[in-house]
Coordinates of C-alpha atoms in Angstrom, one line a residue:
X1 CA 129.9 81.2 126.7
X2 CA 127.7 83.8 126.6
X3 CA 123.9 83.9 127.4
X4 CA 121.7 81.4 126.1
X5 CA 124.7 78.5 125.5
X6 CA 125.9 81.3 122.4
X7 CA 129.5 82.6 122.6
X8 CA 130.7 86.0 122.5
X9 CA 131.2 85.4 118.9
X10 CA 127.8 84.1 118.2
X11 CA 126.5 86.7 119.7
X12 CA 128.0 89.3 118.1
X13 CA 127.9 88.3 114.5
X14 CA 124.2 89.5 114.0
X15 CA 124.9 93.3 115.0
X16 CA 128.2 92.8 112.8
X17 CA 125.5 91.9 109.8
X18 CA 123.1 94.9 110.4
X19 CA 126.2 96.9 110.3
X20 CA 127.2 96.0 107.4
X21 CA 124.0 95.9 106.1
X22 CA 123.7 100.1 107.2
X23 CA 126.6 100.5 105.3
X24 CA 126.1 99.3 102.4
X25 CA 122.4 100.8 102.5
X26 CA 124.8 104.5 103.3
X27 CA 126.9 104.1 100.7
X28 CA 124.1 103.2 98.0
X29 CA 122.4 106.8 99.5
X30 CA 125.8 108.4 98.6
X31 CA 126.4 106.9 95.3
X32 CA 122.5 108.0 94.4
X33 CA 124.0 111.5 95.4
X34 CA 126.8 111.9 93.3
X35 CA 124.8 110.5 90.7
X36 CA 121.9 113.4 91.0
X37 CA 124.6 115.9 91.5
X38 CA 127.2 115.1 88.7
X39 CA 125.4 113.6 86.4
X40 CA 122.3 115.2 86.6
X41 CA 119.9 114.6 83.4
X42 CA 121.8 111.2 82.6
X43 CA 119.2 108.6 81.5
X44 CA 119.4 104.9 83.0
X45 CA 121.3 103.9 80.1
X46 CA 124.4 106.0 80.8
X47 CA 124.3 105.6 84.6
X48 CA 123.5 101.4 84.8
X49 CA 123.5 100.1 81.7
X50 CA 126.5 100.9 79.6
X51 CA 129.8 98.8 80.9
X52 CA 133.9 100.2 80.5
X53 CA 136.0 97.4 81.7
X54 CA 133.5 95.6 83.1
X55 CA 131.3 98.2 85.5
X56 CA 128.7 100.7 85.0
X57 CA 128.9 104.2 85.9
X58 CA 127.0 103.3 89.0
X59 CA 129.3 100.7 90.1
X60 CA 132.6 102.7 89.0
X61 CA 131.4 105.5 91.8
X62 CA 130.8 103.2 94.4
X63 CA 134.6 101.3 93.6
X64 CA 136.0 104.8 93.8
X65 CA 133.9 105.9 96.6
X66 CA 135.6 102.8 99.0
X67 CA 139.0 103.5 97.7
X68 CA 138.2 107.0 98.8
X69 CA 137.4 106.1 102.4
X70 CA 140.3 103.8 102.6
X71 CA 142.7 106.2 101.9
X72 CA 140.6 109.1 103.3
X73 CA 141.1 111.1 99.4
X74 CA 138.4 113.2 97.5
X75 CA 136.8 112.3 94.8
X76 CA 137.5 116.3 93.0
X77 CA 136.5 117.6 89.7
X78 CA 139.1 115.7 87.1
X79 CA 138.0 112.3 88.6
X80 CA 134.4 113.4 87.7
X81 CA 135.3 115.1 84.8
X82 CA 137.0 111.9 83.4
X83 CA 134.1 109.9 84.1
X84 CA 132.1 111.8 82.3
X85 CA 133.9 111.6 79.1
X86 CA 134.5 107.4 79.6
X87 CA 130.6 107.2 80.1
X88 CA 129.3 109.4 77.4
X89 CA 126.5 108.1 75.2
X90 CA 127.3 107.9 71.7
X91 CA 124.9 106.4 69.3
X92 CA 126.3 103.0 68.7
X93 CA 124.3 102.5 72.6
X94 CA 120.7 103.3 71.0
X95 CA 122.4 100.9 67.8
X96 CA 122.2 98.2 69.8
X97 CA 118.7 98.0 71.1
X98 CA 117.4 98.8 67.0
X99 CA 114.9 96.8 65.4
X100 CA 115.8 94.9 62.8
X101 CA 112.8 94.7 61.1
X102 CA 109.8 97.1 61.2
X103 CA 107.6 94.5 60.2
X104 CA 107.8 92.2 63.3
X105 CA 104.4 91.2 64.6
X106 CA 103.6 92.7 67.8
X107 CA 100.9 91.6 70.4
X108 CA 98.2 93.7 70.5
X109 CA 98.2 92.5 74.5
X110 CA 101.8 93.3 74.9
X111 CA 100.8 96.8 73.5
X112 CA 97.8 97.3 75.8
X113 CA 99.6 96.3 78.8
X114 CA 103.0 98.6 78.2
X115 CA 100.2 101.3 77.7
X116 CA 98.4 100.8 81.2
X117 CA 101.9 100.0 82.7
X118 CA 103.0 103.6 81.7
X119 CA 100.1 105.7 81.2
X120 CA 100.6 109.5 81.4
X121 CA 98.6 109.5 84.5
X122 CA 100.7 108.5 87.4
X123 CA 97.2 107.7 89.5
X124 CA 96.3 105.6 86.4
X125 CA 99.3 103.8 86.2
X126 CA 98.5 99.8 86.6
X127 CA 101.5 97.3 85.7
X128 CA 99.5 94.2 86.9
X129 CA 98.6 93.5 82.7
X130 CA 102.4 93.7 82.2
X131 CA 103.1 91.3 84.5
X132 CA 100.3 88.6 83.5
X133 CA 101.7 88.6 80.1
X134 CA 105.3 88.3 80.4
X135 CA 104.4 85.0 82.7
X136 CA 101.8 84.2 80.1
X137 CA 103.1 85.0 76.4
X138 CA 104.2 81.9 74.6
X139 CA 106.3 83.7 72.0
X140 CA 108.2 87.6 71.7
X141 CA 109.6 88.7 68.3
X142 CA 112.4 90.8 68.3
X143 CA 111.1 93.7 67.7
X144 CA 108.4 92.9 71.3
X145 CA 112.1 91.9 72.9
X146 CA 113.6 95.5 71.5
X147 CA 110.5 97.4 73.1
X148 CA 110.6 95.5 76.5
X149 CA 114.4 95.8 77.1
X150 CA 113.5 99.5 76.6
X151 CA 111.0 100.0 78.9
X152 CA 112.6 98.3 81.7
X153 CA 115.8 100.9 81.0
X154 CA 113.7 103.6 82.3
X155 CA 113.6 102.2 85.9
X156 CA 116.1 102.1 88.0
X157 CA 117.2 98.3 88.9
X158 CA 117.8 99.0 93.1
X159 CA 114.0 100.6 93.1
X160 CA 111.7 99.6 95.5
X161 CA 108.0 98.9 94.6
X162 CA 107.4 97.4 91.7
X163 CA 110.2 98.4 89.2
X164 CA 112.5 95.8 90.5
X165 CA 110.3 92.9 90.2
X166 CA 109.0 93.8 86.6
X167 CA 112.9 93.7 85.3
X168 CA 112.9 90.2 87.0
X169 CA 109.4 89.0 85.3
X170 CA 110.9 90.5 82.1
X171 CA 114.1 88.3 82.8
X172 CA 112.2 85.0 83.8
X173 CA 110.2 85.7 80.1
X174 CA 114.0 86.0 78.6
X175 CA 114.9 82.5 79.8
X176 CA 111.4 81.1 79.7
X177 CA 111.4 81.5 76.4
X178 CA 115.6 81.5 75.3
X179 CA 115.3 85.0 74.0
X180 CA 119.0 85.2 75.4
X181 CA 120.3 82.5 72.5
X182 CA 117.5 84.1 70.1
X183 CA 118.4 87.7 70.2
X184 CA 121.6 87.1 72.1
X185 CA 123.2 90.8 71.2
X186 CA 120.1 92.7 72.6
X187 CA 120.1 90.6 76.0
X188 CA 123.7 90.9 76.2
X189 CA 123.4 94.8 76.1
X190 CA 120.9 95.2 79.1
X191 CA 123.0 92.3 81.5
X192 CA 124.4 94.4 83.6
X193 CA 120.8 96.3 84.5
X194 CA 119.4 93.1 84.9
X195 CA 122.3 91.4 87.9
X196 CA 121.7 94.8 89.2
X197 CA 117.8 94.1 89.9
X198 CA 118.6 90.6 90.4
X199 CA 121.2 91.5 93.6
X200 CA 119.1 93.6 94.6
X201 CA 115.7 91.2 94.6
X202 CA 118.4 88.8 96.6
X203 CA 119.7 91.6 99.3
X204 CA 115.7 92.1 99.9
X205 CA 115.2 88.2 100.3
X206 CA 117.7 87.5 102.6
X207 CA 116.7 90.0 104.5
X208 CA 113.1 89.0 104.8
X209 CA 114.9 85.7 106.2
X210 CA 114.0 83.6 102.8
X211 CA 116.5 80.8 102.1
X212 CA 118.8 81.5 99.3
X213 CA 117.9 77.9 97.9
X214 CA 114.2 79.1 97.5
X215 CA 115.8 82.7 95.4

């Protein structure tokens, strides 16, 4: 027994966590770096949105990056060159976030708020309206759904500030009001952007020691 009544074991599992926890925050820094280098001008979309057996572009890099350091290989130009091609836009992607009917009501709120939320100024940038009416609104047509999947496209989902959280308010308005089983295809196409935000809403939790019943 080690100091305390706590065993060597016990003692040594929370430095094995922060560890861990480094690494995975160094390989995340890495992944961000192949992604400015390689695939500079990509929108969100391409890198974190669009899934090829399963994984997004983001995800694909990091796979490859730990096979990489397992077998101590480099990642060279035809493994880069190949993802490229497998990850390319093409415009069945914008297809599937269409409206389907230009007639669609929208709320003059919802309108005001995406307007403050992304104003041209960054200094007058406020998203607080944003987020009072996706915990508020008691309906969202699809062509309100269509614009709001699209907005939270163009933020990264492992963000800090407040980008992460609005694709989670955006979420808790999705099963609020079970936009997922009324327009099923457009949810379906931004799922992988949303678990992102969501792990990465839980990583931050745990680490601010909050239980993961309460997440």
């Amino acid at each position: 027994a080690g100091a305390k009544g706590q065993t060597l074991v016990e003692q040594t599992e929370p430095e094995v966590k922060r560890r861990r926890q480094n690494n995975r925050r160094d390989l995340d820094s890495v992944v961000d770096r192949y992604i400015q280098e390689q695939f500079a001008g990509w929108s969100i979309v391409a890198t974190d949105v669009k899934l090829v057996e399963g994984l997004t572009l983001r995800q694909r890099i990091r796979r490859g990056k730990e096979e990489a350091l397992g077998t101590k290989a480099r990642l060279g130009a035809n493994y880069w060159k190949e993802l490229r091609q497998t990850y390319a836009l093409d415009d069945s992607i914008v297809r599937k976030l269409a409206v389907a009917n230009p007639d669609d009501k929208v709320s003059p709120a919802l309108i005001s708020a995406l307007g403050s939320a992304n104003a041209t100024n960054t200094n007058q940038r406020n998203k607080a309206p944003l987020f009072q009416h996706l915990a508020t609104a008691t309906e969202c047509t699809q062509k309100e759904s269509v614009g709001l999947l699209r907005s939270i496209l163009e933020v990264k989902p492992t963000a800090v500030g407040s980008s992460c959280p609005l694709i989670v308010a955006v979420l808790k308005l999705i099963c609020r009001l079970n936009l997922d089983k009324k327009h099923p295809s457009e949810v379906a196409f931004v799922k992988a952007h949303m678990d992102e935000a969501l792990a990465t809403t839980y990583i931050r939790l745990k680490r601010e020691g909050v239980p993961s019943s309460t997440f």
